[in-house]
Amino acid sequence: MKKVTLMALGLCLMSASVYEALAQKLSSPGKKLEMNFQLNGQGEPTYDLKLADGTVVTKASRMGFEMKDGKQSMDKNFEVTDYKTSTFDETWTPVWGEVKEIRNHYNELLVHLQQRATGNRIAIRFRLYDDGLGFRYEFPAGKQQNFLVVQRELTEFALPGDMKAFWVPGDYDTQEYDYTTSRLSEVRGLFDKAYTENCSQKAFSKTGLQTPLQLKSDNGLYINIHEAALIDFPAINLELDDKTFVLKTELTPDAQGDRGHIAAPFNTPWRTIIVSRDARDILASKLTYNLNEPCAYETTDWIKPTKYMGVWWEMITGKSSWAYTDDLPYVKIGETDYTKAKPNGKHAANNERVKYYIDYAAKHGFDAILVEGWNVGWEDWFDLSKDYVFDFVTPYPDFDVAMLRDYAKSKGVKIIMHHETSGSIRNYERHMHQAYQFMKDNNYSAVKSGYVGDMIPRGEHHYGQTLVNHYLYAVKEAAKYGISVNAHEAVHMTGLSRTYPNLIAQESARGQEYQAFGGNNGNHLTILPFSRLIGGPMDYTPGIFETDMTKLNPGNTNQIKATIGNQLGSYLTMYSPLQMAADLPEHYDQHLDAFQFIKDVAVDWDDSKYLEAEPGEYITVARKAKGTDRWFVGNVAGYDGHKSTLVLDFLDAGKKYTATIYADAKGAHYATNPKAYTIKKMTVKKGSKIKLESAPGGGYAISLIPVKK
């Protein structure tokens, strides 16, 4: 009996050693990172990642899938049937972006796996850059595994310790939370406080976290975890084991509880890890974009970076209304006769108000204005699970589409369309082509879409496979009409704007509107670029100058938690090719000197230099405007403020520049003195130094314009 036991033990040890002998190593092009892949003793695929000096980024982390049909699970008992390595190096030009060109340089390992007993096959493709790692699963077609239903993705990120995290609660329906900064071990105890009310939300665990997730280790290592190229698959969250500090992938379920339907051949989205000892490298990384496919469109000249204003903030604050009347308890599209309804006198999207915005935008050099609440149906749109909620083409009686179209065109201003779906994608898709054609016929080239509330089909989540497919469908169909899309309440961005650059921006996080609903944390803008913006630009809607909401609506006692200097600096730190001057024109008239920076600042760039960065504390960036020799600098600071000593070594040699500096005044503070700012001018050149101090929740902005000879 003892002899048999020893023999069995020997076979197990030999089997384990065979698996471990199949380990494959991959180094990044500049030898900065090293990734190891191997099968463990159970034949489970694992990877680990470390810096060249041996610093651990992730320990051995499990990979694979459990399927609804257990016979199709791809989790263990694998053997390596083939592998190959390669290298790739290209430089590509984005349609718009922070830089003129992007280098895509990686070393690749492709591992083919097969289960011994079932014959199930899967491949894992790793791409290792000097600033991080991307990997995805590839399902080949086969006689028995073409159609798969995912029960659970097993991908792990096994962290080396109890890191500091900048996090929002894991949720299947919203990212609209303030960020909490804590140790991973503290997440469970802080979760309930962080999980604030939203009109559509679904937490899955008291240790659930969303991506992009920014982390920092005690030894100064910055790690960012996310995904890239999210196509036809549920979005990920992360489930934290707060004892082992292993992050496990949590896929968003559908209405049946399934975590993804796969029709092979199929590639999953990339799972990504960006890593550096310098926080600035996280912000500058283009890994997420590089893992997406090249542009899908033959021509892109119809996609225009845009600076816009809008009939919006006055509704957000409660000063005005989206709805035309207060007399209708319910609306039936195509049946309700609005000509018989009494106007409420608060409807903002009326002809005269919109013409006023058009005139103001034209006077101050803005490209476009957004108009919300122009179309019928706003009286009963919210939180009623209403399927046929809007038709997206019928205006209220006080909104003359043709007149305003022609008036805006005569002033050289575009109008941006607004499509609020109220979560009913069934309704949006039944009207989509008619709505896009309506836009094309009336000279609208961009749309802001919204997905407020629980989804229809009922039971689906904002970040499930059905909705992920819908969002991209809307973008691709819009392209056929020459329309760019700015989606709000949609899934997190994953670099898809490289492939579909008419996805020009999204909200997909807690935006400026929350400043009118109770405020954002004073360091909110120092975290968003490390989190939400890793996947793509955000329509944050900056530029609010009137910080006291009672000035717009006596019943709204909220206050903007940011200084005017912070609002100006965010035009640089919150990168987007779509930037709004979100306040009312009347408030800009009170601060025309500060408004000048919003008028001057560009929205598309040839170069960007991150000068200072620490998540939760401060960010400073310099950007060179597209096709010009003009530079702009922006800073935002957290609760402690920030002192900067800027060295202008990014300027062109041999030139002098007029620096106009918009900064927090002495005594400025986001909570007690947000409107205090100063403006001064000086002449500078390459290598000049400028010392500036940002207030708590403050910031500054600088325009650097070459002096004409």
mmCIF file of N, CA and C in Angstrom, residues 112-176:
data_model
loop_
_atom_site.group_PDB
_atom_site.id
_atom_site.type_symbol
_atom_site.label_atom_id
_atom_site.label_comp_id
_atom_site.label_asym_id
_atom_site.label_seq_id
_atom_site.Cartn_x
_atom_site.Cartn_y
_atom_site.Cartn_z
ATOM 1 N N HIS A 112 -0.785 28.498 -27.877
ATOM 2 C CA HIS A 112 -1.933 27.659 -28.215
ATOM 3 C C HIS A 112 -2.049 26.548 -27.174
ATOM 4 N N LEU A 113 -3.260 26.383 -26.635
ATOM 5 C CA LEU A 113 -3.501 25.408 -25.575
ATOM 6 C C LEU A 113 -4.601 24.434 -25.987
ATOM 7 N N GLN A 114 -4.480 23.215 -25.468
ATOM 8 C CA GLN A 114 -5.509 22.209 -25.694
ATOM 9 C C GLN A 114 -5.673 21.383 -24.433
ATOM 10 N N GLN A 115 -6.924 21.114 -24.091
ATOM 11 C CA GLN A 115 -7.186 20.280 -22.924
ATOM 12 C C GLN A 115 -6.977 18.804 -23.281
ATOM 13 N N ARG A 116 -6.310 18.111 -22.396
ATOM 14 C CA ARG A 116 -5.957 16.710 -22.671
ATOM 15 C C ARG A 116 -7.192 15.833 -22.873
ATOM 16 N N ALA A 117 -8.164 15.967 -22.012
ATOM 17 C CA ALA A 117 -9.302 15.047 -22.041
ATOM 18 C C ALA A 117 -10.353 15.444 -23.071
ATOM 19 N N THR A 118 -10.698 16.742 -23.127
ATOM 20 C CA THR A 118 -11.809 17.186 -23.967
ATOM 21 C C THR A 118 -11.393 17.578 -25.375
ATOM 22 N N GLY A 119 -10.137 17.950 -25.548
ATOM 23 C CA GLY A 119 -9.699 18.463 -26.845
ATOM 24 C C GLY A 119 -10.067 19.916 -27.066
ATOM 25 N N ASN A 120 -10.679 20.582 -26.077
ATOM 26 C CA ASN A 120 -11.018 21.999 -26.205
ATOM 27 C C ASN A 120 -9.752 22.822 -26.429
ATOM 28 N N ARG A 121 -9.852 23.778 -27.331
ATOM 29 C CA ARG A 121 -8.689 24.584 -27.691
ATOM 30 C C ARG A 121 -8.942 26.065 -27.414
ATOM 31 N N ILE A 122 -7.893 26.737 -27.048
ATOM 32 C CA ILE A 122 -7.930 28.179 -26.853
ATOM 33 C C ILE A 122 -6.514 28.702 -27.037
ATOM 34 N N ALA A 123 -6.396 29.963 -27.452
ATOM 35 C CA ALA A 123 -5.089 30.606 -27.553
ATOM 36 C C ALA A 123 -5.099 31.861 -26.695
ATOM 37 N N ILE A 124 -3.941 32.198 -26.161
ATOM 38 C CA ILE A 124 -3.783 33.440 -25.394
ATOM 39 C C ILE A 124 -2.679 34.252 -26.052
ATOM 40 N N ARG A 125 -3.016 35.477 -26.403
ATOM 41 C CA ARG A 125 -2.056 36.365 -27.077
ATOM 42 C C ARG A 125 -1.630 37.460 -26.103
ATOM 43 N N PHE A 126 -0.318 37.550 -25.868
ATOM 44 C CA PHE A 126 0.263 38.559 -24.988
ATOM 45 C C PHE A 126 1.017 39.591 -25.821
ATOM 46 N N ARG A 127 0.817 40.857 -25.532
ATOM 47 C CA ARG A 127 1.615 41.928 -26.132
ATOM 48 C C ARG A 127 2.230 42.739 -24.998
ATOM 49 N N LEU A 128 3.545 42.769 -24.988
ATOM 50 C CA LEU A 128 4.271 43.430 -23.908
ATOM 51 C C LEU A 128 4.961 44.679 -24.436
ATOM 52 N N TYR A 129 4.588 45.805 -23.875
ATOM 53 C CA TYR A 129 5.153 47.116 -24.197
ATOM 54 C C TYR A 129 6.097 47.527 -23.072
ATOM 55 N N ASP A 130 6.853 48.573 -23.305
ATOM 56 C CA ASP A 130 7.711 49.090 -22.239
ATOM 57 C C ASP A 130 6.896 49.708 -21.111
ATOM 58 N N ASP A 131 5.626 50.046 -21.378
ATOM 59 C CA ASP A 131 4.800 50.652 -20.329
ATOM 60 C C ASP A 131 3.655 49.754 -19.883
ATOM 61 N N GLY A 132 3.645 48.493 -20.335
ATOM 62 C CA GLY A 132 2.579 47.643 -19.838
ATOM 63 C C GLY A 132 2.327 46.408 -20.681
ATOM 64 N N LEU A 133 1.284 45.691 -20.289
ATOM 65 C CA LEU A 133 0.948 44.400 -20.879
ATOM 66 C C LEU A 133 -0.521 44.380 -21.286
ATOM 67 N N GLY A 134 -0.767 43.776 -22.441
ATOM 68 C CA GLY A 134 -2.125 43.465 -22.857
ATOM 69 C C GLY A 134 -2.209 42.001 -23.230
ATOM 70 N N PHE A 135 -3.310 41.343 -22.872
ATOM 71 C CA PHE A 135 -3.500 39.956 -23.310
ATOM 72 C C PHE A 135 -4.981 39.703 -23.548
ATOM 73 N N ARG A 136 -5.234 38.794 -24.479
ATOM 74 C CA ARG A 136 -6.615 38.428 -24.780
ATOM 75 C C ARG A 136 -6.702 36.931 -25.058
ATOM 76 N N TYR A 137 -7.913 36.427 -25.035
ATOM 77 C CA TYR A 137 -8.186 35.025 -25.327
ATOM 78 C C TYR A 137 -8.750 34.917 -26.742
ATOM 79 N N GLU A 138 -8.314 33.895 -27.463
ATOM 80 C CA GLU A 138 -8.767 33.697 -28.829
ATOM 81 C C GLU A 138 -9.366 32.295 -28.952
ATOM 82 N N PHE A 139 -10.637 32.239 -29.332
ATOM 83 C CA PHE A 139 -11.367 30.980 -29.441
ATOM 84 C C PHE A 139 -11.441 30.572 -30.912
ATOM 85 N N PRO A 140 -10.812 29.496 -31.285
ATOM 86 C CA PRO A 140 -10.899 29.034 -32.671
ATOM 87 C C PRO A 140 -12.227 28.316 -32.923
ATOM 88 N N ALA A 141 -12.634 28.274 -34.177
ATOM 89 C CA ALA A 141 -13.818 27.504 -34.522
ATOM 90 C C ALA A 141 -13.485 26.018 -34.475
ATOM 91 N N GLY A 142 -14.466 25.211 -34.172
ATOM 92 C CA GLY A 142 -14.261 23.767 -34.109
ATOM 93 C C GLY A 142 -15.584 23.042 -34.169
ATOM 94 N N LYS A 143 -15.545 21.753 -34.293
ATOM 95 C CA LYS A 143 -16.767 20.976 -34.450
ATOM 96 C C LYS A 143 -17.651 21.025 -33.213
ATOM 97 N N GLN A 144 -17.044 21.155 -32.038
ATOM 98 C CA GLN A 144 -17.820 21.031 -30.811
ATOM 99 C C GLN A 144 -17.807 22.284 -29.942
ATOM 100 N N GLN A 145 -17.152 23.358 -30.353
ATOM 101 C CA GLN A 145 -17.037 24.500 -29.443
ATOM 102 C C GLN A 145 -17.261 25.837 -30.141
ATOM 103 N N ASN A 146 -18.130 25.857 -31.139
ATOM 104 C CA ASN A 146 -18.381 27.107 -31.840
ATOM 105 C C ASN A 146 -19.206 28.080 -31.014
ATOM 106 N N PHE A 147 -20.156 27.569 -30.227
ATOM 107 C CA PHE A 147 -21.064 28.425 -29.475
ATOM 108 C C PHE A 147 -20.901 28.139 -27.987
ATOM 109 N N LEU A 148 -20.481 29.180 -27.269
ATOM 110 C CA LEU A 148 -20.133 29.034 -25.864
ATOM 111 C C LEU A 148 -20.879 30.076 -25.039
ATOM 112 N N VAL A 149 -21.308 29.696 -23.856
ATOM 113 C CA VAL A 149 -21.930 30.626 -22.915
ATOM 114 C C VAL A 149 -21.036 30.702 -21.684
ATOM 115 N N VAL A 150 -20.577 31.898 -21.379
ATOM 116 C CA VAL A 150 -19.618 32.093 -20.296
ATOM 117 C C VAL A 150 -20.336 32.117 -18.949
ATOM 118 N N GLN A 151 -19.833 31.319 -18.041
ATOM 119 C CA GLN A 151 -20.292 31.349 -16.659
ATOM 120 C C GLN A 151 -19.433 32.289 -15.820
ATOM 121 N N ARG A 152 -18.115 32.259 -16.089
ATOM 122 C CA ARG A 152 -17.195 33.099 -15.309
ATOM 123 C C ARG A 152 -15.859 33.190 -16.030
ATOM 124 N N GLU A 153 -15.330 34.389 -16.118
ATOM 125 C CA GLU A 153 -13.956 34.539 -16.585
ATOM 126 C C GLU A 153 -13.036 34.430 -15.381
ATOM 127 N N LEU A 154 -11.955 33.683 -15.521
ATOM 128 C CA LEU A 154 -11.077 33.379 -14.393
ATOM 129 C C LEU A 154 -9.847 34.282 -14.316
ATOM 130 N N THR A 155 -9.748 35.251 -15.203
ATOM 131 C CA THR A 155 -8.571 36.121 -15.217
ATOM 132 C C THR A 155 -8.377 36.812 -13.873
ATOM 133 N N GLU A 156 -7.150 36.744 -13.375
ATOM 134 C CA GLU A 156 -6.788 37.382 -12.110
ATOM 135 C C GLU A 156 -5.657 38.383 -12.308
ATOM 136 N N PHE A 157 -5.610 39.322 -11.387
ATOM 137 C CA PHE A 157 -4.485 40.238 -11.253
ATOM 138 C C PHE A 157 -4.032 40.111 -9.794
ATOM 139 N N ALA A 158 -3.047 39.250 -9.561
ATOM 140 C CA ALA A 158 -2.589 38.955 -8.196
ATOM 141 C C ALA A 158 -1.559 39.999 -7.781
ATOM 142 N N LEU A 159 -1.982 40.950 -7.001
ATOM 143 C CA LEU A 159 -1.124 42.072 -6.630
ATOM 144 C C LEU A 159 -0.138 41.656 -5.537
ATOM 145 N N PRO A 160 1.003 42.328 -5.474
ATOM 146 C CA PRO A 160 2.033 41.928 -4.501
ATOM 147 C C PRO A 160 1.771 42.385 -3.073
ATOM 148 N N GLY A 161 0.725 43.191 -2.843
ATOM 149 C CA GLY A 161 0.492 43.650 -1.482
ATOM 150 C C GLY A 161 -0.725 44.544 -1.382
ATOM 151 N N ASP A 162 -0.891 45.159 -0.237
ATOM 152 C CA ASP A 162 -2.038 45.995 0.099
ATOM 153 C C ASP A 162 -1.799 47.409 -0.419
ATOM 154 N N MET A 163 -2.119 47.633 -1.672
ATOM 155 C CA MET A 163 -1.800 48.901 -2.325
ATOM 156 C C MET A 163 -2.817 49.987 -2.009
ATOM 157 N N LYS A 164 -2.400 51.221 -2.238
ATOM 158 C CA LYS A 164 -3.340 52.342 -2.230
ATOM 159 C C LYS A 164 -4.123 52.287 -3.535
ATOM 160 N N ALA A 165 -5.432 52.465 -3.422
ATOM 161 C CA ALA A 165 -6.297 52.402 -4.599
ATOM 162 C C ALA A 165 -7.131 53.676 -4.697
ATOM 163 N N PHE A 166 -7.392 54.076 -5.930
ATOM 164 C CA PHE A 166 -8.259 55.211 -6.228
ATOM 165 C C PHE A 166 -9.465 54.608 -6.939
ATOM 166 N N TRP A 167 -10.574 54.412 -6.228
ATOM 167 C CA TRP A 167 -11.595 53.503 -6.710
ATOM 168 C C TRP A 167 -13.008 54.052 -6.618
ATOM 169 N N VAL A 168 -13.851 53.485 -7.461
ATOM 170 C CA VAL A 168 -15.294 53.660 -7.347
ATOM 171 C C VAL A 168 -15.900 52.267 -7.215
ATOM 172 N N PRO A 169 -17.080 52.157 -6.585
ATOM 173 C CA PRO A 169 -17.675 50.842 -6.344
ATOM 174 C C PRO A 169 -17.946 50.076 -7.635
ATOM 175 N N GLY A 170 -17.714 48.765 -7.574
ATOM 176 C CA GLY A 170 -18.078 47.917 -8.695
ATOM 177 C C GLY A 170 -19.574 47.979 -8.942
ATOM 178 N N ASP A 171 -19.969 48.090 -10.219
ATOM 179 C CA ASP A 171 -21.376 48.304 -10.538
ATOM 180 C C ASP A 171 -21.612 47.888 -11.983
ATOM 181 N N TYR A 172 -22.747 47.280 -12.255
ATOM 182 C CA TYR A 172 -23.084 46.866 -13.613
ATOM 183 C C TYR A 172 -23.738 47.976 -14.436
ATOM 184 N N ASP A 173 -24.073 49.122 -13.786
ATOM 185 C CA ASP A 173 -24.887 50.117 -14.482
ATOM 186 C C ASP A 173 -24.365 51.547 -14.458
ATOM 187 N N THR A 174 -23.460 51.884 -13.566
ATOM 188 C CA THR A 174 -23.009 53.271 -13.534
ATOM 189 C C THR A 174 -21.601 53.393 -12.990
ATOM 190 N N GLN A 175 -20.884 54.398 -13.505
ATOM 191 C CA GLN A 175 -19.595 54.799 -12.943
ATOM 192 C C GLN A 175 -19.708 56.138 -12.212
ATOM 193 N N GLU A 176 -20.913 56.643 -12.053
ATOM 194 C CA GLU A 176 -21.089 58.008 -11.564
ATOM 195 C C GLU A 176 -20.988 58.082 -10.043
#
